[in-house]
Coordinates of C-alpha atoms in Angstrom, one line a residue:
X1 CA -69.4 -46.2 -55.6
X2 CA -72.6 -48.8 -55.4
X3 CA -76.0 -47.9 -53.2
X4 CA -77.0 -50.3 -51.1
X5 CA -80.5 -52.3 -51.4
X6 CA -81.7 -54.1 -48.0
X7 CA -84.0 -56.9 -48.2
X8 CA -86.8 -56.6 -45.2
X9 CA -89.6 -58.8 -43.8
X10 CA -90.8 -61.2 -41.4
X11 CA -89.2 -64.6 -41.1
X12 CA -90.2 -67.0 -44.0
X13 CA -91.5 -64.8 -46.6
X14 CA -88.4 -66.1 -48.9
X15 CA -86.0 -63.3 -48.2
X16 CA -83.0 -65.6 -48.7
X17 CA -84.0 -66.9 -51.5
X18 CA -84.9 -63.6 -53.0
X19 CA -81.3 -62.7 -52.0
X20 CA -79.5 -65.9 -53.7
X21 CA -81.9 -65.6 -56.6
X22 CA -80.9 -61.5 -56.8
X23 CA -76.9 -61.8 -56.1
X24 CA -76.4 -65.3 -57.9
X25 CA -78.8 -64.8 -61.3
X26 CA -76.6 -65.6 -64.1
X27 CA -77.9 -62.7 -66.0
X28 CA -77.4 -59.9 -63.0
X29 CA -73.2 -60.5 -63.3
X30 CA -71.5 -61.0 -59.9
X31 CA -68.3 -62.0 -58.9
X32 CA -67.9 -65.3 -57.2
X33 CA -65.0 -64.9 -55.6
X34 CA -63.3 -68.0 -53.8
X35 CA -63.6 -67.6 -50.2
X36 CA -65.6 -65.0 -50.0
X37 CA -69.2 -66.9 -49.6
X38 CA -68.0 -67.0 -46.1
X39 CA -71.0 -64.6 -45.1
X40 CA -73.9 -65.4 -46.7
X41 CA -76.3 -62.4 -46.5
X42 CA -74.1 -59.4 -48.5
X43 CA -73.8 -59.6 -52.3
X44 CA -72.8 -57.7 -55.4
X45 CA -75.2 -57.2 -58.1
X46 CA -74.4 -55.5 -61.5
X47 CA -77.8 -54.8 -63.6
X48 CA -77.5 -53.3 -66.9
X49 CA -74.2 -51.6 -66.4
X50 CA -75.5 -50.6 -63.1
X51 CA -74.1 -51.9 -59.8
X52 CA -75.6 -52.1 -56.4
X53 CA -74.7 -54.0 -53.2
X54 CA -77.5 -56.5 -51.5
X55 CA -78.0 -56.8 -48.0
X56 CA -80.5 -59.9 -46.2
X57 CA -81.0 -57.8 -43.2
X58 CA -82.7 -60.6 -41.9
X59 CA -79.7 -62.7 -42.1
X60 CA -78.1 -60.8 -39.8
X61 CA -80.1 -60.9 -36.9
X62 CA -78.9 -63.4 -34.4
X63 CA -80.5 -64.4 -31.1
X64 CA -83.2 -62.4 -30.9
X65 CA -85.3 -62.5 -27.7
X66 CA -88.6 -61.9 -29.3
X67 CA -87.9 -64.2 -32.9
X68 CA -90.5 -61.8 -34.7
X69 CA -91.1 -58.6 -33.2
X70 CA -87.7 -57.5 -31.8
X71 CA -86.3 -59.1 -35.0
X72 CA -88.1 -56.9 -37.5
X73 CA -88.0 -54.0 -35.8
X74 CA -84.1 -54.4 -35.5
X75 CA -84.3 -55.2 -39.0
X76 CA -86.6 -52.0 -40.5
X77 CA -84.8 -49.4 -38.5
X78 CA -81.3 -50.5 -39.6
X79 CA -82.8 -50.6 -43.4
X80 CA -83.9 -47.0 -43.1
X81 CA -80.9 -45.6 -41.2
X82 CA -78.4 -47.3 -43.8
X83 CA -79.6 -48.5 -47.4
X84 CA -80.5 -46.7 -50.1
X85 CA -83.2 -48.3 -51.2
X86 CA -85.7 -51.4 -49.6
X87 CA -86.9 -54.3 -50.5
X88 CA -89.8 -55.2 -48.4
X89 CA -90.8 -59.1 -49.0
X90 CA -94.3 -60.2 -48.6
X91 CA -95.9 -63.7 -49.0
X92 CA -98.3 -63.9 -52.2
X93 CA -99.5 -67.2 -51.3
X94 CA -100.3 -65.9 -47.2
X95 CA -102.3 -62.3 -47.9
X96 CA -101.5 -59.7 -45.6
X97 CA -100.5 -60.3 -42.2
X98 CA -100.5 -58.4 -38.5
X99 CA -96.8 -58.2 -39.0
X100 CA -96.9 -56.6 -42.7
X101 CA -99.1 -54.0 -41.6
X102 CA -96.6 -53.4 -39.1
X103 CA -93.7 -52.9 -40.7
X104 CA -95.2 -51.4 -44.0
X105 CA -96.7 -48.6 -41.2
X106 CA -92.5 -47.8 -40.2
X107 CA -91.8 -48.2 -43.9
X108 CA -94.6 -45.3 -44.8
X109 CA -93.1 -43.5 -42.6
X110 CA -89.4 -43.4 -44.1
X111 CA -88.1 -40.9 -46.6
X112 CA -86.2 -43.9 -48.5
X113 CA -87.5 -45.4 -51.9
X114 CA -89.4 -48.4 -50.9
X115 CA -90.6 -51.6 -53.5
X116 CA -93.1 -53.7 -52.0
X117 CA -91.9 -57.5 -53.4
X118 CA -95.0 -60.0 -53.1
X119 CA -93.2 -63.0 -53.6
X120 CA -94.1 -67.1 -54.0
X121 CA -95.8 -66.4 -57.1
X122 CA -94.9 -69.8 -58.0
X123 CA -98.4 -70.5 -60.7
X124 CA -100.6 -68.1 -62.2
X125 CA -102.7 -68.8 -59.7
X126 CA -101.4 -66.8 -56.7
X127 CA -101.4 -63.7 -59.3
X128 CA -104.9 -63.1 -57.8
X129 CA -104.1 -62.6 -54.6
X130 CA -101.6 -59.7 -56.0
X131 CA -103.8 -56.7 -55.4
X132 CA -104.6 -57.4 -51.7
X133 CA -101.0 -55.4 -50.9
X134 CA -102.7 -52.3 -52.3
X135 CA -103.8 -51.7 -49.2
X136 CA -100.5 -52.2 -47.3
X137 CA -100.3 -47.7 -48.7
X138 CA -97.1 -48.7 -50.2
X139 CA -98.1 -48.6 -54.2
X140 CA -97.9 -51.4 -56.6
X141 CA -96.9 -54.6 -55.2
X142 CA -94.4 -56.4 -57.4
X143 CA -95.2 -59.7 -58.3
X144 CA -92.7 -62.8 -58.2
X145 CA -91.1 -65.8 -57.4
X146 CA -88.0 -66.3 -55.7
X147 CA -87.9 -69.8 -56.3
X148 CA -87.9 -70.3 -60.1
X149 CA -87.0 -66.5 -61.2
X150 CA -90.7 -65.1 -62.5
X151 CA -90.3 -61.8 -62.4
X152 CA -87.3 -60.9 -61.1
X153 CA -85.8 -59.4 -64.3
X154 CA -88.6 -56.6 -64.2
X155 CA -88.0 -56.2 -60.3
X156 CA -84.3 -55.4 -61.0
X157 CA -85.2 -52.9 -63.4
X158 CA -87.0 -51.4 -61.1
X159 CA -84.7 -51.0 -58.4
X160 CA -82.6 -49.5 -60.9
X161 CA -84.4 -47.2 -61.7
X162 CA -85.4 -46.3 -58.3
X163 CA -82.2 -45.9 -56.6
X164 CA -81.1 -42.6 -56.0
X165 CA -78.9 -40.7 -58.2
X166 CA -75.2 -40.1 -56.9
X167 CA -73.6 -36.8 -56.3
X168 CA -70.7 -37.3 -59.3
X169 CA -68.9 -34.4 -58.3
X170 CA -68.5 -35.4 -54.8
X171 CA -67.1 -38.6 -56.3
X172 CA -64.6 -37.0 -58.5
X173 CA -63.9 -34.4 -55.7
X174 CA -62.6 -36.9 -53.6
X175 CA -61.3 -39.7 -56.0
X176 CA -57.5 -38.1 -56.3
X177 CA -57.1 -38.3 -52.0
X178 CA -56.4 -42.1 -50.8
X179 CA -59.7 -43.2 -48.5
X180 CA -59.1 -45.5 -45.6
X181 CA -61.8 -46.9 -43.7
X182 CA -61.2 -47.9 -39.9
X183 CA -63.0 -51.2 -39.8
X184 CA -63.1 -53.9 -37.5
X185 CA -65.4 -55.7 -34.6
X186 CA -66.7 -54.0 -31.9
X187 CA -64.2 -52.7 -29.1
X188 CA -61.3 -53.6 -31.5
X189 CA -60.4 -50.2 -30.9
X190 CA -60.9 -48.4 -34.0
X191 CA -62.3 -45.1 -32.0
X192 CA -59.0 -45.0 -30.5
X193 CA -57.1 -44.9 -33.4
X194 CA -59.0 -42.5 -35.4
X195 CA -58.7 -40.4 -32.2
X196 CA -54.5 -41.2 -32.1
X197 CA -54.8 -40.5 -35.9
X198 CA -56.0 -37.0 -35.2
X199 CA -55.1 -35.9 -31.9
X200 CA -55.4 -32.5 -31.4
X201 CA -58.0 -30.9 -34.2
X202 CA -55.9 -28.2 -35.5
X203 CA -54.9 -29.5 -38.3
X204 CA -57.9 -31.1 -39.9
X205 CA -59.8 -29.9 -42.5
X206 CA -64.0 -29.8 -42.6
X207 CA -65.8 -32.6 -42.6
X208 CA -67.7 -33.2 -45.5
X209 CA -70.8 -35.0 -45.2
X210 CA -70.9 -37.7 -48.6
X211 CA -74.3 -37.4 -50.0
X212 CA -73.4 -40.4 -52.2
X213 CA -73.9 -43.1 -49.4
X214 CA -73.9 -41.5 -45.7
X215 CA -70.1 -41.8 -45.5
X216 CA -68.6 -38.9 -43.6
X217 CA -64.6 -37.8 -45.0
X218 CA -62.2 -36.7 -42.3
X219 CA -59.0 -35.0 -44.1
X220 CA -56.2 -36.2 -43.1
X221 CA -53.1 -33.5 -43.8
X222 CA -50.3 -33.5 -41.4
X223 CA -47.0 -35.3 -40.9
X224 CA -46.7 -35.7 -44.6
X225 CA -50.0 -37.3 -44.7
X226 CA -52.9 -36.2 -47.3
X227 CA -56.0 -38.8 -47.2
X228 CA -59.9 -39.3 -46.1
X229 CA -60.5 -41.5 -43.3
X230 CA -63.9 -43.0 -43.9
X231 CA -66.4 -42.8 -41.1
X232 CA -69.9 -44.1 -41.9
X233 CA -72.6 -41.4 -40.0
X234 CA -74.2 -44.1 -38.4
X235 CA -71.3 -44.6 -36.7
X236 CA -70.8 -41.5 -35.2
X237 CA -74.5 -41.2 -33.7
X238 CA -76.3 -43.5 -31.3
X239 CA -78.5 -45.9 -33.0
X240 CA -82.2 -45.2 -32.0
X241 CA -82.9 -49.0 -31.5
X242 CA -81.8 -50.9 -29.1
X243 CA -78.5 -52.3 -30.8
X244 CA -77.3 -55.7 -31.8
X245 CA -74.0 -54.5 -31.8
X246 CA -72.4 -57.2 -33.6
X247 CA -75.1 -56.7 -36.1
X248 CA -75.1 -53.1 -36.6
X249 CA -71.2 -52.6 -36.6
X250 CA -70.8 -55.3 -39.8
X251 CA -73.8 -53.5 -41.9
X252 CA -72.0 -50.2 -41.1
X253 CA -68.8 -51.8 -42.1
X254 CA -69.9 -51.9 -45.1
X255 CA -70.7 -48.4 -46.1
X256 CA -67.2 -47.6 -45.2
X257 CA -65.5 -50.2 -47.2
X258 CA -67.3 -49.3 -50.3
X259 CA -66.7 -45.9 -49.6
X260 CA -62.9 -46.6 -49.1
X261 CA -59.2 -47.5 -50.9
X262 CA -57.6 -49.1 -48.1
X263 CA -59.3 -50.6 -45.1
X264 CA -57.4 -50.9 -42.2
X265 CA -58.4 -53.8 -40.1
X266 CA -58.7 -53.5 -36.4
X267 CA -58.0 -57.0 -34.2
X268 CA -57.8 -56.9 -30.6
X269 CA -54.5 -59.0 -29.4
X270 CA -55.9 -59.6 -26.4
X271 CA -58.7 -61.5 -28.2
X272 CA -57.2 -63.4 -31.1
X273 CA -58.8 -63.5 -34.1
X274 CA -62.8 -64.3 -34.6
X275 CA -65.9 -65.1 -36.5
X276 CA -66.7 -61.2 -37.4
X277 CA -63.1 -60.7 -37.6
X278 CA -63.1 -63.5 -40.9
X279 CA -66.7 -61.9 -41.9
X280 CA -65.6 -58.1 -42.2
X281 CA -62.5 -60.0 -44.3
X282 CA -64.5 -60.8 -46.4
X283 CA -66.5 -58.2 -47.2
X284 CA -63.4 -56.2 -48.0
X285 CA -62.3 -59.3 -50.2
X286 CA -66.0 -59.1 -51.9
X287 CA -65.2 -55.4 -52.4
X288 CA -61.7 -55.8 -53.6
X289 CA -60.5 -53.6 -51.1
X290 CA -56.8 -52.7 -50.1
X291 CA -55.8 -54.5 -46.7
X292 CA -53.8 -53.3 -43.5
X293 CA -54.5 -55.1 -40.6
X294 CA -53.7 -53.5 -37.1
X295 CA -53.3 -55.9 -34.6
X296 CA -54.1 -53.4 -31.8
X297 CA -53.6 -53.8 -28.0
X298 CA -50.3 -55.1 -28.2
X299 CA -49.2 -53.4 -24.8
X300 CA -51.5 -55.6 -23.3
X301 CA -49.9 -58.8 -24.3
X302 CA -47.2 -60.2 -21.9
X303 CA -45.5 -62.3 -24.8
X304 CA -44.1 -60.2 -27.2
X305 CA -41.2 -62.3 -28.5
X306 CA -40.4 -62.5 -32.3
X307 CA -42.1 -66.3 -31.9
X308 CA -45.5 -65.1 -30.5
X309 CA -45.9 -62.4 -33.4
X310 CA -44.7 -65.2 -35.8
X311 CA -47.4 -67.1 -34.7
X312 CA -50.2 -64.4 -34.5
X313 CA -48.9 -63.6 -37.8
X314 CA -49.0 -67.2 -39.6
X315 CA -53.1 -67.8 -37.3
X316 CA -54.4 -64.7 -39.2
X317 CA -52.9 -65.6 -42.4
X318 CA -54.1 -68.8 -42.2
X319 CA -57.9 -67.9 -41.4
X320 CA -57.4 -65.4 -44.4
X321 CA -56.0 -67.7 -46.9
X322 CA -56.4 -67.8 -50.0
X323 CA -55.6 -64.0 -49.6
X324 CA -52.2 -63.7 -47.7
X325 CA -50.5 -60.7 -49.7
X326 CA -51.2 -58.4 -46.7
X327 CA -49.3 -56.2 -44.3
X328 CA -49.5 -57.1 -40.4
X329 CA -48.8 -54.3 -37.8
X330 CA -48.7 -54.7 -34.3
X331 CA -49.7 -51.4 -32.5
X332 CA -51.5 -50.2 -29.7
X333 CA -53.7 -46.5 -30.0
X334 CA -53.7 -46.4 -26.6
X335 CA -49.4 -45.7 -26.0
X336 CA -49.5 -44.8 -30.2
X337 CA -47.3 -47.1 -30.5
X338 CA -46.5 -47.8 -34.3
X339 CA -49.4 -46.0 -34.9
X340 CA -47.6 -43.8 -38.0
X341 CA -46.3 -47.2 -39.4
X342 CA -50.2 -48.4 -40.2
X343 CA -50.7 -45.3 -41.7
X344 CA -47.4 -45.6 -44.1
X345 CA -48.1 -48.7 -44.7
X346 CA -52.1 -48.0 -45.4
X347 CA -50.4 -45.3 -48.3
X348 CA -48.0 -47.9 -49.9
X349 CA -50.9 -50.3 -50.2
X350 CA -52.2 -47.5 -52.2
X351 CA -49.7 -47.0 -54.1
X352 CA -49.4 -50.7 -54.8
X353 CA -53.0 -50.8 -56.0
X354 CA -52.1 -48.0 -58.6
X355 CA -48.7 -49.4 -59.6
X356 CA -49.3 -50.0 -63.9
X357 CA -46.4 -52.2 -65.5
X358 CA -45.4 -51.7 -68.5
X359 CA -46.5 -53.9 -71.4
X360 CA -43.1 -55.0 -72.5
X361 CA -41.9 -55.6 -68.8
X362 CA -45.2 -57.9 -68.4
X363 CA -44.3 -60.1 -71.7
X364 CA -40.7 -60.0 -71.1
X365 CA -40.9 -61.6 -67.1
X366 CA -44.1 -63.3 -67.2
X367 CA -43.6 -65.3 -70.5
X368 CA -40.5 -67.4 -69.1
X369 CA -42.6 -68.3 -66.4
X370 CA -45.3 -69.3 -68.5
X371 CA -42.8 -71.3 -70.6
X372 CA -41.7 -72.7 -67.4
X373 CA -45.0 -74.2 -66.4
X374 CA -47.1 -73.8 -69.3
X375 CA -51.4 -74.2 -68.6
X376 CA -52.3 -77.8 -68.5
X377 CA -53.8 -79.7 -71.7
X378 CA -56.6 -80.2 -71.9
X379 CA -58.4 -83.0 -74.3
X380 CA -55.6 -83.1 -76.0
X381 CA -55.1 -79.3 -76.0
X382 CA -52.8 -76.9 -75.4
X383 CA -53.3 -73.6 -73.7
X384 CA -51.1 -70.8 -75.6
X385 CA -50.4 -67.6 -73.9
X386 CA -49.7 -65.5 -76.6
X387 CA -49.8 -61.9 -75.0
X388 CA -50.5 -60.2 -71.4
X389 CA -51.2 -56.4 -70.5
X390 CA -52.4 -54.1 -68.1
X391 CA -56.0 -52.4 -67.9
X392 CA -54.8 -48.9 -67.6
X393 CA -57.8 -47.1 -65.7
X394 CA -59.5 -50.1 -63.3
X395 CA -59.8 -49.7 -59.7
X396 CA -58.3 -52.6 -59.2
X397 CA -54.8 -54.0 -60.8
X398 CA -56.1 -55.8 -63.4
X399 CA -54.2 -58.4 -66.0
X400 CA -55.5 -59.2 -69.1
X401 CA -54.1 -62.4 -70.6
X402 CA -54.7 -63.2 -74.2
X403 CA -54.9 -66.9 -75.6
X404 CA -56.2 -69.4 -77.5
X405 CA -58.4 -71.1 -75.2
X406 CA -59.4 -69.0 -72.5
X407 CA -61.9 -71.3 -71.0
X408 CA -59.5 -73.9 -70.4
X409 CA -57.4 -72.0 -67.8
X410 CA -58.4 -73.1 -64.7
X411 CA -58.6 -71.5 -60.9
X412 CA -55.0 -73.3 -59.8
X413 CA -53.3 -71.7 -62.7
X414 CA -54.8 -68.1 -62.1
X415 CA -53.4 -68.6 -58.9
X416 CA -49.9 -69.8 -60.3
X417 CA -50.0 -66.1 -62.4
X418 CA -51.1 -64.2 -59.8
X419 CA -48.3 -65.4 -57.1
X420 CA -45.8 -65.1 -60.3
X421 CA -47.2 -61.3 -60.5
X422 CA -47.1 -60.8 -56.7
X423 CA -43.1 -62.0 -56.5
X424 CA -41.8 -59.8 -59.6
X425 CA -43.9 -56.5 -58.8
X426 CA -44.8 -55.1 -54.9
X427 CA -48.4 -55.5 -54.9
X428 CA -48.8 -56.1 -51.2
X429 CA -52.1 -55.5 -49.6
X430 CA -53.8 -55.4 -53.2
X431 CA -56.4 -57.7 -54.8
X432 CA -55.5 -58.5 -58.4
X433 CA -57.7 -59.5 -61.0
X434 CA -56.7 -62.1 -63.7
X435 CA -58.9 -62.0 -66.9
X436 CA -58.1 -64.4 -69.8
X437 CA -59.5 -63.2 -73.5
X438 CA -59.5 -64.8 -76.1
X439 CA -56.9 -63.6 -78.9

């Protein structure tokens, strides 16, 4: 599972920039996934066969009374409760202000690894104004600029090598028991269901605490059932801050979708579907997590006719496109109604992502719909698909297709393949991945 870095600081110190220059360097490899730059503060970073997950706190924050203050504050305290590690950005070209002293004063005070960033280092110039952080009691101030990438290579390395090392055997203890995470806005419900889920507490076995990224496992074993549900500790206990809500519950969402298999996302029916419903989407999309959503609260919705779930159905599709491969359930936690069926449907998603097919099943079906509607040319061109397989051990389904001219296949002919894949084999609820190598 990644760690999680957050990026804190006061407002206009070139956070965001740091962040685009961290998750979008073409030398740190990330995925750019269509539609998921929906939410532009949360990336994926993969440094030296290491991978982490980026966080612009700052980003987050949204009407804040007091723009600096209350905004930092909010910011620092939901740094140290949740990431692994923190970036704290500083202003090369400003010096130390009221405000750093400040925050590098709640920072000394953490136990998390902290790398003071002194950025807009854009000539040699500024370099002299470096050393002034010293005195911020933070240790050596990392020199850089966001803006055209000096440094940033060293400053990766260092976070790196600074992020804690993860508890393996916790990893492998859980890895062979399916993880769903409850996920979803505030009030969508998801205490309720967990509760519905577990009921009386007889059955369940300990809690373990996950040392890997302050995910807490609930198992599962009843009614046939064996699986984790995913809770993330700061869920469980009151945040010491004053809460953004909206803002907490997303940054917590997404220590439990890393931590997780199968999300299963909570929308309130009486509510319809919104901004932060489309936002945690696509953090699970980022993640290439399994999907389930729960349309809960469906007692409280007069209309229930086969037309009015048709056409909550086809909204949430549509908000979720490109992505539509997902299972809808309309429950309510409250009455339990169809409460089992989510949690069926969470394991076959499971299953689904698991599902290998054989290698001579793959040529056999896929090849006549490649001869069917071969790539397009192009400069004269052809694209010639001579041989497809599985990768046996990914997390994720994942097709390799091997051709001629693999950087001439094209987004709208991934897509062609992967609905092709999705109508011969169930992979409902599952991301795929489509890789083309060259023979």
């Amino acid at each position: 599972m990644g760690q999680l870095v957050a990026i804190v600081g006061r407002p206009n110190v070139g956070k965001s920039t740091l962040f685009n220059r961290l998750t979008r360097s073409r030398t740190a490899i990330v995925n750019e996934t269509a539609g998921t730059t929906r939410d532009r503060q949360y990336g994926k970073v993969d440094w030296n066969g290491k991978d982490f997950s980026i966080v612009d706190t700052g980003g987050w924050v949204v009407n804040s009374d007091d723009v600096f203050e209350g905004e930092i504050n909010k910011q620092v305290a939901l740094a140290i409760e949740q990431a692994d590690e923190i970036l704290f950005v500083v202003d090369a070209m400003n010096g130390v202000t009221d405000l750093d002293d400040h925050v590098a004063e709640i920072l000394r005070k953490s136990r998390k690894p902290i790398i003071l960033v002194a950025n807009k280092v854009d000539s040699n110039d500024w370099l002299y104004n470096v050393p002034e952080f010293y005195k911020l009691g933070l240790g050596e101030p990392f020199p850089i600029s966001a803006v055209n990438g000096f440094g940033t290579g060293d400053l990766l390395d260092e976070i790196v090598l600074k992020l804690p090392k993860t508890d393996e055997d916790e990893a492998d203890y859980l890895d062979n028991i399916p993880k769903f995470a409850i996920v979803g806005r505030p009030n969508a419900g998801k205490s309720s269901i967990i509760n519905a889920f577990i009921g009386e507490d007889r059955h369940i076995v300990t809690d373990i605490a996950g040392t890997t990224r302050d995910s807490i496992y609930t198992r599962y074993n009843k009614f046939g059932f064996d699986f984790y549900l995913v809770d993330t500790a700061g869920i469980r206990k009151k945040a010491k801050v004053t809460e953004d809500i909206e803002y907490y519950s997303v940054i917590r969402s997404i220590r439990a979708i890393e931590a997780a298999d199968v999300c299963i996302l909570m929308i309130d029916a009486t509510r319809g579907i919104e901004a932060q419903d489309v936002s945690i989407f696509s953090l699970i999309q980022k993640n290439k997590k399994g999907l389930v959503v729960c349309v809960n609260k469906w007692d409280l919705v007069e209309d229930k006719s086969q037309v009015a779930i048709k056409t909550f159905e086809n909204a949430i599709r549509e908000r979720f496109a490109p992505f539509v491969d997902f299972p809808i359930i309309f429950g309510s936690a409250l009455t339990k109604q169809r409460i089992f069926k989510v949690l069926e449907t969470a394991v076959d998603v499971y299953q689904n992502r698991k599902r290998i097919i054989p290698t001579n099943e793959l040529n056999r079906v896929l090849q006549e719909d490649i001869t069917a509607y071969p790539p397009p040319a192009n400069k004269g061109k052809y694209v010639k698909i001579k041989y497809i397989t599985m990768l046996k051990e990914a997390a994720v389904p994942t097709f390799i297709f091997f051709c001629n001219l693999p950087q001439w296949v094209k987004e709208p002919y991934r897509r062609y393949l992967e609905n092709k894949i999705r109508e011969h084999w169930d992979y409902t609820g599952t991301p795929i991945n489509i890789f083309m190598r060259e023979k």
